[in-house]
Amino acid sequence: MGKSLIVETLSAFYGKQQILRHVSMTMPEHQVTTIIGPSGSGKTTFVRCLNRLHETTPNAHMEGSVWLDHQNLYELDPIIVRRKVGMVFQAPNPFPTKTVYENVAAGLRLNGIRNKSIISEQVEKSLQLSSLWNEVKNSLHQPVWNLTRGQQQRLCIARALAIEPSVLILDEPSSTLDPLSALKIEELVEDLKSSYTIVLVTHNMQQAARVADLTALFLEGELVEQGSPADLFTRPRDKRTEDYLTGRFG
Amino acid sequence: MNKFRKHDSDRLFAGALLSFALILVLFIFVIISVLIERSWKSITTFGFSFLTGQTWNPLRHMYGSLPFLYGTLISSLIGLVLATVVGGGTAILLTQFNHLRFVKLATFLLDVLATIPSVVYGLWGLFVLVPWLRNTGEPFLKATLGFVPLFSGQVWGVGLLAAGLILGIMMLPTIISVVRKLMDQVPQELQDGAIALGATRTEKVRMVVLPYARVGILGAVFLSFGRALGETIAVTMVIGNSPTISSSLFQPGDSLASVLVTQFLEASTHLYLSSLYEIGLVLLIVAVLFHSVSKFLVWRVSERARIA
Amino acid sequence: MKEELFIRAIKKRKRRDQWFFVFLLVMGFFSLFPLFSVLYYVVSKGWPGLFAANDLISVFGTLEMTLFALLFAAPLGIGLGFYLYETRGTRTVTVIRFIAELLAGMPSILVGMVVYAIVVISTGTFSLFAGSVSLAVFVLPFLARETEDRLIASTSTLKEGALALGASNSRALLQMVLPVMKRPLLVAVLLGVIRAMGETAPLIFTSLGNNFWPAGVFSPASTLSLQIYFDALSPYTGVQAQAWAGALILIAMIMILFLVARWISKGESK
Ligand SMILES: Nc1ncnc2c1ncn2[C@@H]1O[C@H](COP(=O)(O)OP(=O)(O)O)[C@@H](O)[C@H]1O
Ligand SMILES: [Mg+2]
């Protein structure tokens, strides 16, 4: 199901301000690629280019290309892109006026699926995948604000998985959660990587080292270095990486 | 020493401000008591039948205010429906499709629209809108929807429909600006969440924007309705000034506020004048009621936004 | 197979999106159309009848009455706005706030009836003065709310800064806030003037209208809005033309004030 995501000379702008500079990298299938870097270095902007969310911001535009399964995502309809590339945001953002069930079903309904049994099957499957099923199976039709923040975030993961994307982007998914919920999300990422291409933005280098197959470091809109976490964290090739890792950067 | 002076000046200042507030209380007290005192004769003479009576005929000393209540509510309702659909649509256009170049210009023009005085709308209504309704609009409605009682009967031009249209136009700037503010409060993360699931702009509006803002929009609707109920001059000029209850929107009617304008200075007997004051009292109660409900709804939304 | 269905569904969804956009554009057009129509008719029908003697009487009546009304309402309204701002969030003030809202939501014609019962009856005459009183009561809550909004918008950080420096509350407000608030308050007053200028309903029972120069403050007086109202209801086309001319003058005056107010608040935000 998973497919590699290939980015070629990607540059992104807000108005005239250039945020990303010629970023090229490959995010292989069935692997977790983590993206690290100080805040403001363009990590969010980068992943928002992968599902073409960046261009929905007024005055924002990008250059370059992103390939998935031999298709340039920027030559496809953005709606198709977003179906293939799911996204989970920094803070949990379940739809507050919908129930747990309807939150997960939202993407299916958008895609015109009306068949009730298909929907509830898919909702259950997605909640299982995000290991939330046991916690919410008796409160599926309750409002979402009864859930803890950690549960809400896993609900957002389920919501993204329900439409069966090939790529799953998680932008600092546990940065606003308590440590226990954060750990759950981390475990979840490990479980999911067998079926998806996973891109995980994180501010936590231990986390990056634990779950990543590949790590990329962003500094001031540039991709400074990428490689296996073992290499990157212990034998950095770039001087700036070393400075960042030892805390001398910024 | 220094501390004392600070304290004193603060107290003086607070006292001065409080006196402003007390003047306000005095105002409202005077207004309400004058209205009650002047309408006392009518209240004691007619009791509840003042509200249910269908005939208003000062010559025969019959003072039933139902036709005015009816005309007020129906014309405001027409205006409200129009303003909600047109104004709500405009607000969505200006907030959700804001890459458009004309947003700034449209905002400016809507501000201008809000400064046009009621009497000018009345003038325009009487000499532009009413003739158009008589010659084109109402005959067309009658031909297409004539089987509905609302759109049947003789065509006049002046009447409930004309009043409703004018009210709708007058409500537009308020509805648009309140709904825009509410939609701007919908968190960007929620909107991004919908887009990331593959929603089109329309689907995003339906899925997150409208549900999030709906209570506030309801408040804005009530607020405009409360204002429309008390709108006077423009309605007086186009409603037809006839105290009748008719199922057709084409028929002339009258509203609480406009009967006051047209008859207050003609009231020749004590009871007649007292009845008009009671109409004023009814108008006050109805307007305040809707105003309070709307304030409560808008307050609840901002409260919820603060908690979330 | 499933993918094909999905693509077909997307086409439908995009078409719906486009239709919705078209619908919104139509709604936007409907919102602005009345403005253009009103302005077009006011200019084209008002132009020929301009410069009649009656206009001058009404223009002066409007200016005088608005001036008197604001002399009375501006200090009160601004003071009240300060009170509301100062007491934000406290529970005791919710009653006052509710009353202010009540007055703001009250149909203006009721103000006219009450001023009639008090001022007109006790002075024995309709008058410019009675008209001014009703306009003052009418704009008072508007001024209070505008003042409070502007205070909130432009001073909360400033005042906290002053308080942190150790100024007492009243000093902070008077010495630090008031100078900065000059322009915003001026804008609020101008917007109040615009509202008062166009108001008609409460004047019918208080100022009555007058075809001649008023003999003094305590005699009936005309304003543009009253003149428009009475002339519009006349059966004679010549008089109706006067109504349009009056509307043109009134709108022109309001537009000038509106643009001045915008210009002032623009300069302030820079
Ligand atoms: N909507 C926006 N408009 C303008 N600049 C933005 C916007 N969002 C982010 N930026 C800028 O882009 C840069 C990168 O931000 P971001 O991608 O969010 O970084 P990160 O996720 O690594 O913290 C920052 O300097 C930020 O100020
Ligand atoms: Mg970020």
CSV table of N, CA, C and O in Angstrom, one decimal, chain B residues 42-126:
chain,number,residue,atom,x,y,z
B,42,SER,N,-55.5,53.1,28.5
B,42,SER,CA,-55.7,52.0,27.5
B,42,SER,C,-55.6,50.6,28.1
B,42,SER,O,-56.4,49.8,27.9
B,43,ILE,N,-54.6,50.4,28.9
B,43,ILE,CA,-54.4,49.1,29.5
B,43,ILE,C,-55.6,48.7,30.4
B,43,ILE,O,-56.1,47.6,30.3
B,44,THR,N,-56.0,49.7,31.2
B,44,THR,CA,-57.2,49.4,32.1
B,44,THR,C,-58.5,49.2,31.4
B,44,THR,O,-59.4,48.5,31.7
B,45,THR,N,-58.6,50.0,30.3
B,45,THR,CA,-59.9,49.9,29.5
B,45,THR,C,-60.0,48.6,28.7
B,45,THR,O,-61.0,48.0,28.8
B,46,PHE,N,-58.9,48.2,28.1
B,46,PHE,CA,-59.0,47.1,27.1
B,46,PHE,C,-58.5,45.8,27.7
B,46,PHE,O,-58.8,44.7,27.2
B,47,GLY,N,-57.6,45.9,28.6
B,47,GLY,CA,-56.9,44.7,29.1
B,47,GLY,C,-56.2,43.9,28.0
B,47,GLY,O,-55.6,44.5,27.1
B,48,PHE,N,-56.4,42.6,28.0
B,48,PHE,CA,-55.7,41.8,27.1
B,48,PHE,C,-56.3,41.9,25.7
B,48,PHE,O,-55.6,41.6,24.7
B,49,SER,N,-57.5,42.3,25.6
B,49,SER,CA,-58.1,42.3,24.3
B,49,SER,C,-57.4,43.4,23.4
B,49,SER,O,-57.6,43.3,22.2
B,50,PHE,N,-56.7,44.2,23.9
B,50,PHE,CA,-55.9,45.2,23.1
B,50,PHE,C,-55.0,44.5,22.2
B,50,PHE,O,-54.8,44.8,21.0
B,51,LEU,N,-54.4,43.4,22.7
B,51,LEU,CA,-53.5,42.6,21.9
B,51,LEU,C,-54.1,41.7,20.9
B,51,LEU,O,-53.6,41.3,19.9
B,52,THR,N,-55.3,41.2,21.2
B,52,THR,CA,-56.0,40.3,20.3
B,52,THR,C,-57.0,40.9,19.4
B,52,THR,O,-57.4,40.2,18.5
B,53,GLY,N,-57.4,42.1,19.7
B,53,GLY,CA,-58.4,42.8,18.8
B,53,GLY,C,-57.9,43.0,17.4
B,53,GLY,O,-56.8,43.4,17.2
B,54,GLN,N,-58.8,42.7,16.5
B,54,GLN,CA,-58.3,42.8,15.1
B,54,GLN,C,-58.8,44.1,14.4
B,54,GLN,O,-58.5,44.3,13.2
B,55,THR,N,-59.5,44.9,15.1
B,55,THR,CA,-60.0,46.1,14.5
B,55,THR,C,-59.4,47.3,15.1
B,55,THR,O,-59.5,47.5,16.3
B,56,TRP,N,-58.9,48.2,14.3
B,56,TRP,CA,-58.3,49.4,14.8
B,56,TRP,C,-59.2,50.5,14.1
B,56,TRP,O,-59.0,50.7,12.9
B,57,ASN,N,-60.1,51.1,14.8
B,57,ASN,CA,-60.9,52.1,14.2
B,57,ASN,C,-61.2,53.2,15.2
B,57,ASN,O,-62.2,53.2,15.9
B,58,PRO,N,-60.3,54.2,15.3
B,58,PRO,CA,-60.5,55.3,16.3
B,58,PRO,C,-61.8,56.0,16.2
B,58,PRO,O,-62.3,56.4,17.2
B,59,LEU,N,-62.4,56.1,15.0
B,59,LEU,CA,-63.7,56.8,14.9
B,59,LEU,C,-64.8,56.0,15.7
B,59,LEU,O,-65.7,56.6,16.3
B,60,ARG,N,-64.7,54.7,15.7
B,60,ARG,CA,-65.7,53.9,16.4
B,60,ARG,C,-65.1,53.4,17.8
B,60,ARG,O,-65.6,52.5,18.4
B,61,HIS,N,-64.0,54.1,18.2
B,61,HIS,CA,-63.4,53.7,19.5
B,61,HIS,C,-63.0,52.3,19.6
B,61,HIS,O,-63.2,51.7,20.7
B,62,MET,N,-62.6,51.7,18.5
B,62,MET,CA,-62.1,50.3,18.6
B,62,MET,C,-60.6,50.3,18.4
B,62,MET,O,-60.1,50.7,17.4
B,63,TYR,N,-59.9,49.7,19.5
B,63,TYR,CA,-58.5,49.8,19.5
B,63,TYR,C,-57.9,48.4,19.6
B,63,TYR,O,-57.6,47.9,20.7
B,64,GLY,N,-57.8,47.6,18.6
B,64,GLY,CA,-57.2,46.3,18.6
B,64,GLY,C,-55.9,46.4,17.9
B,64,GLY,O,-55.8,46.9,16.8
B,65,SER,N,-54.8,45.9,18.5
B,65,SER,CA,-53.5,46.2,17.9
B,65,SER,C,-53.0,45.0,17.1
B,65,SER,O,-51.8,45.0,16.6
B,66,LEU,N,-53.8,43.9,17.0
B,66,LEU,CA,-53.3,42.8,16.3
B,66,LEU,C,-52.8,43.0,14.8
B,66,LEU,O,-51.7,42.5,14.4
B,67,PRO,N,-53.5,43.9,14.1
B,67,PRO,CA,-53.0,44.1,12.7
B,67,PRO,C,-51.6,44.7,12.7
B,67,PRO,O,-50.8,44.3,11.8
B,68,PHE,N,-51.3,45.5,13.7
B,68,PHE,CA,-49.9,46.1,13.7
B,68,PHE,C,-48.9,45.1,14.1
B,68,PHE,O,-47.8,45.1,13.6
B,69,LEU,N,-49.2,44.3,15.1
B,69,LEU,CA,-48.3,43.2,15.5
B,69,LEU,C,-48.0,42.3,14.3
B,69,LEU,O,-46.9,41.9,14.0
B,70,TYR,N,-49.1,41.9,13.6
B,70,TYR,CA,-49.0,41.1,12.5
B,70,TYR,C,-48.1,41.7,11.4
B,70,TYR,O,-47.2,41.1,10.9
B,71,GLY,N,-48.4,42.9,11.0
B,71,GLY,CA,-47.6,43.6,10.0
B,71,GLY,C,-46.2,43.7,10.4
B,71,GLY,O,-45.3,43.5,9.6
B,72,THR,N,-45.9,44.0,11.7
B,72,THR,CA,-44.5,44.2,12.1
B,72,THR,C,-43.8,42.9,12.0
B,72,THR,O,-42.7,42.8,11.4
B,73,LEU,N,-44.4,41.8,12.5
B,73,LEU,CA,-43.7,40.5,12.5
B,73,LEU,C,-43.5,40.0,11.1
B,73,LEU,O,-42.4,39.5,10.7
B,74,ILE,N,-44.6,40.1,10.2
B,74,ILE,CA,-44.4,39.5,8.9
B,74,ILE,C,-43.4,40.3,8.1
B,74,ILE,O,-42.5,39.7,7.4
B,75,SER,N,-43.5,41.6,8.1
B,75,SER,CA,-42.5,42.4,7.3
B,75,SER,C,-41.1,42.1,7.8
B,75,SER,O,-40.2,42.0,7.0
B,76,SER,N,-40.9,42.1,9.1
B,76,SER,CA,-39.6,41.8,9.6
B,76,SER,C,-39.1,40.4,9.2
B,76,SER,O,-37.9,40.2,9.0
B,77,LEU,N,-40.1,39.5,9.2
B,77,LEU,CA,-39.7,38.1,8.9
B,77,LEU,C,-39.2,38.0,7.4
B,77,LEU,O,-38.2,37.4,7.1
B,78,ILE,N,-40.0,38.7,6.6
B,78,ILE,CA,-39.6,38.7,5.1
B,78,ILE,C,-38.2,39.3,5.0
B,78,ILE,O,-37.3,38.7,4.4
B,79,GLY,N,-38.0,40.4,5.7
B,79,GLY,CA,-36.7,41.1,5.6
B,79,GLY,C,-35.6,40.1,6.2
B,79,GLY,O,-34.5,40.0,5.6
B,80,LEU,N,-35.9,39.5,7.2
B,80,LEU,CA,-34.9,38.6,7.9
B,80,LEU,C,-34.5,37.5,7.0
B,80,LEU,O,-33.3,37.2,6.8
B,81,VAL,N,-35.5,36.8,6.3
B,81,VAL,CA,-35.2,35.7,5.5
B,81,VAL,C,-34.2,36.2,4.3
B,81,VAL,O,-33.2,35.6,4.1
B,82,LEU,N,-34.6,37.3,3.7
B,82,LEU,CA,-33.8,37.8,2.6
B,82,LEU,C,-32.4,38.2,3.1
B,82,LEU,O,-31.4,37.8,2.5
B,83,ALA,N,-32.4,38.9,4.2
B,83,ALA,CA,-31.1,39.4,4.7
B,83,ALA,C,-30.2,38.2,5.1
B,83,ALA,O,-29.0,38.3,4.9
B,84,THR,N,-30.8,37.2,5.7
B,84,THR,CA,-30.0,36.0,6.1
B,84,THR,C,-29.4,35.3,4.9
B,84,THR,O,-28.2,35.0,4.9
B,85,VAL,N,-30.2,35.1,3.9
B,85,VAL,CA,-29.7,34.3,2.7
B,85,VAL,C,-28.7,35.2,2.0
B,85,VAL,O,-27.5,34.7,1.7
B,86,VAL,N,-29.0,36.4,1.7
B,86,VAL,CA,-28.1,37.3,0.9
B,86,VAL,C,-26.9,37.7,1.7
B,86,VAL,O,-25.8,37.6,1.2
B,87,GLY,N,-27.2,38.1,2.9
B,87,GLY,CA,-26.1,38.6,3.8
B,87,GLY,C,-25.2,37.4,4.2
B,87,GLY,O,-23.9,37.5,4.2
B,88,GLY,N,-25.8,36.3,4.5
B,88,GLY,CA,-24.9,35.1,4.9
B,88,GLY,C,-24.1,34.7,3.7
B,88,GLY,O,-22.9,34.4,3.9
B,89,GLY,N,-24.7,34.7,2.6
B,89,GLY,CA,-23.9,34.3,1.4
B,89,GLY,C,-22.8,35.3,1.1
B,89,GLY,O,-21.6,34.9,0.9
B,90,THR,N,-23.0,36.5,1.3
B,90,THR,CA,-22.0,37.5,1.1
B,90,THR,C,-20.9,37.4,2.1
B,90,THR,O,-19.7,37.5,1.8
B,91,ALA,N,-21.3,37.1,3.3
B,91,ALA,CA,-20.3,36.9,4.4
B,91,ALA,C,-19.4,35.7,4.1
B,91,ALA,O,-18.1,35.8,4.2
B,92,ILE,N,-20.0,34.7,3.6
B,92,ILE,CA,-19.2,33.5,3.3
B,92,ILE,C,-18.2,33.8,2.1
B,92,ILE,O,-17.0,33.5,2.1
B,93,LEU,N,-18.8,34.6,1.1
B,93,LEU,CA,-17.9,35.0,0.0
B,93,LEU,C,-16.7,35.8,0.4
B,93,LEU,O,-15.6,35.6,0.0
B,94,LEU,N,-17.0,36.7,1.4
B,94,LEU,CA,-15.9,37.6,1.8
B,94,LEU,C,-14.9,37.0,2.7
B,94,LEU,O,-13.8,37.4,2.8
B,95,THR,N,-15.3,35.9,3.5
B,95,THR,CA,-14.3,35.3,4.4
B,95,THR,C,-13.7,34.1,3.8
B,95,THR,O,-12.5,33.9,4.0
B,96,GLN,N,-14.4,33.2,3.1
B,96,GLN,CA,-13.9,32.0,2.7
B,96,GLN,C,-13.3,32.0,1.4
B,96,GLN,O,-12.6,31.1,1.0
B,97,PHE,N,-13.6,33.0,0.6
B,97,PHE,CA,-13.0,33.1,-0.8
B,97,PHE,C,-12.2,34.4,-0.8
B,97,PHE,O,-12.3,35.1,-1.7
B,98,ASN,N,-11.4,34.6,0.2
B,98,ASN,CA,-10.8,35.9,0.4
B,98,ASN,C,-9.6,36.2,-0.4
B,98,ASN,O,-8.9,37.2,-0.2
B,99,HIS,N,-9.3,35.3,-1.3
B,99,HIS,CA,-8.2,35.6,-2.2
B,99,HIS,C,-8.7,36.6,-3.3
B,99,HIS,O,-8.0,37.2,-4.1
B,100,LEU,N,-10.1,36.8,-3.3
B,100,LEU,CA,-10.6,37.7,-4.3
B,100,LEU,C,-10.1,39.2,-4.1
B,100,LEU,O,-9.9,39.6,-2.9
B,101,ARG,N,-9.9,39.9,-5.1
B,101,ARG,CA,-9.4,41.2,-5.0
B,101,ARG,C,-10.3,42.2,-4.5
B,101,ARG,O,-10.0,43.2,-3.8
B,102,PHE,N,-11.6,42.0,-4.7
B,102,PHE,CA,-12.6,43.0,-4.4
B,102,PHE,C,-13.0,43.0,-2.9
B,102,PHE,O,-13.9,43.8,-2.5
B,103,VAL,N,-12.4,42.2,-2.1
B,103,VAL,CA,-12.9,42.1,-0.7
B,103,VAL,C,-12.8,43.5,0.0
B,103,VAL,O,-13.7,43.9,0.7
B,104,LYS,N,-11.7,44.1,-0.2
B,104,LYS,CA,-11.5,45.4,0.5
B,104,LYS,C,-12.5,46.5,0.0
B,104,LYS,O,-13.1,47.2,0.8
B,105,LEU,N,-12.7,46.5,-1.3
B,105,LEU,CA,-13.7,47.4,-1.9
B,105,LEU,C,-15.1,47.1,-1.4
B,105,LEU,O,-15.8,48.0,-1.0
B,106,ALA,N,-15.4,45.8,-1.4
B,106,ALA,CA,-16.8,45.4,-1.0
B,106,ALA,C,-17.0,45.8,0.5
B,106,ALA,O,-18.1,46.3,0.9
B,107,THR,N,-15.9,45.6,1.3
B,107,THR,CA,-16.1,46.0,2.7
B,107,THR,C,-16.4,47.5,2.8
B,107,THR,O,-17.2,47.9,3.6
B,108,PHE,N,-15.6,48.3,2.1
B,108,PHE,CA,-15.8,49.7,2.1
B,108,PHE,C,-17.3,50.1,1.7
B,108,PHE,O,-17.9,50.8,2.3
B,109,LEU,N,-17.7,49.5,0.6
B,109,LEU,CA,-19.0,49.8,0.1
B,109,LEU,C,-20.1,49.4,1.1
B,109,LEU,O,-21.1,50.1,1.3
B,110,LEU,N,-19.9,48.3,1.8
B,110,LEU,CA,-20.9,47.8,2.8
B,110,LEU,C,-20.9,48.8,3.9
B,110,LEU,O,-22.0,49.1,4.5
B,111,ASP,N,-19.7,49.4,4.3
B,111,ASP,CA,-19.7,50.4,5.3
B,111,ASP,C,-20.5,51.6,4.9
B,111,ASP,O,-21.2,52.2,5.7
B,112,VAL,N,-20.4,52.0,3.6
B,112,VAL,CA,-21.1,53.1,3.1
B,112,VAL,C,-22.6,52.8,3.1
B,112,VAL,O,-23.4,53.6,3.6
B,113,LEU,N,-23.0,51.6,2.7
B,113,LEU,CA,-24.4,51.2,2.7
B,113,LEU,C,-25.0,51.4,4.1
B,113,LEU,O,-26.1,51.8,4.3
B,114,ALA,N,-24.2,51.1,5.2
B,114,ALA,CA,-24.7,51.2,6.5
B,114,ALA,C,-24.9,52.6,6.9
B,114,ALA,O,-25.6,52.9,7.9
B,115,THR,N,-24.3,53.6,6.2
B,115,THR,CA,-24.6,55.0,6.7
B,115,THR,C,-25.8,55.6,6.0
B,115,THR,O,-26.2,56.7,6.4
B,116,ILE,N,-26.4,55.0,5.0
B,116,ILE,CA,-27.5,55.6,4.4
B,116,ILE,C,-28.7,55.7,5.3
B,116,ILE,O,-29.1,54.7,5.9
B,117,PRO,N,-29.3,56.8,5.5
B,117,PRO,CA,-30.3,57.0,6.5
B,117,PRO,C,-31.6,56.3,6.1
B,117,PRO,O,-31.9,56.2,4.9
B,118,SER,N,-32.3,55.9,7.1
B,118,SER,CA,-33.6,55.2,6.9
B,118,SER,C,-34.6,56.0,5.9
B,118,SER,O,-35.2,55.4,5.0
B,119,VAL,N,-34.6,57.3,6.1
B,119,VAL,CA,-35.6,58.0,5.3
B,119,VAL,C,-35.2,58.0,3.8
B,119,VAL,O,-36.1,58.1,3.0
B,120,VAL,N,-33.9,57.9,3.5
B,120,VAL,CA,-33.5,57.8,2.1
B,120,VAL,C,-33.9,56.5,1.5
B,120,VAL,O,-34.4,56.4,0.4
B,121,TYR,N,-33.8,55.4,2.3
B,121,TYR,CA,-34.3,54.1,1.9
B,121,TYR,C,-35.8,54.2,1.6
B,121,TYR,O,-36.3,53.6,0.7
B,122,GLY,N,-36.5,54.9,2.5
B,122,GLY,CA,-37.9,55.1,2.3
B,122,GLY,C,-38.3,55.8,1.0
B,122,GLY,O,-39.1,55.3,0.3
B,123,LEU,N,-37.5,56.8,0.8
B,123,LEU,CA,-37.7,57.6,-0.5
B,123,LEU,C,-37.5,56.7,-1.7
B,123,LEU,O,-38.3,56.6,-2.6
B,124,TRP,N,-36.4,56.0,-1.7
B,124,TRP,CA,-36.0,55.1,-2.8
B,124,TRP,C,-37.1,54.0,-2.9
B,124,TRP,O,-37.5,53.7,-4.0
B,125,GLY,N,-37.5,53.5,-1.7
B,125,GLY,CA,-38.5,52.4,-1.7
B,125,GLY,C,-39.8,52.9,-2.4
B,125,GLY,O,-40.4,52.2,-3.2
B,126,LEU,N,-40.2,54.1,-2.0
B,126,LEU,CA,-41.5,54.6,-2.5
B,126,LEU,C,-41.5,54.9,-4.0
B,126,LEU,O,-42.5,54.7,-4.7
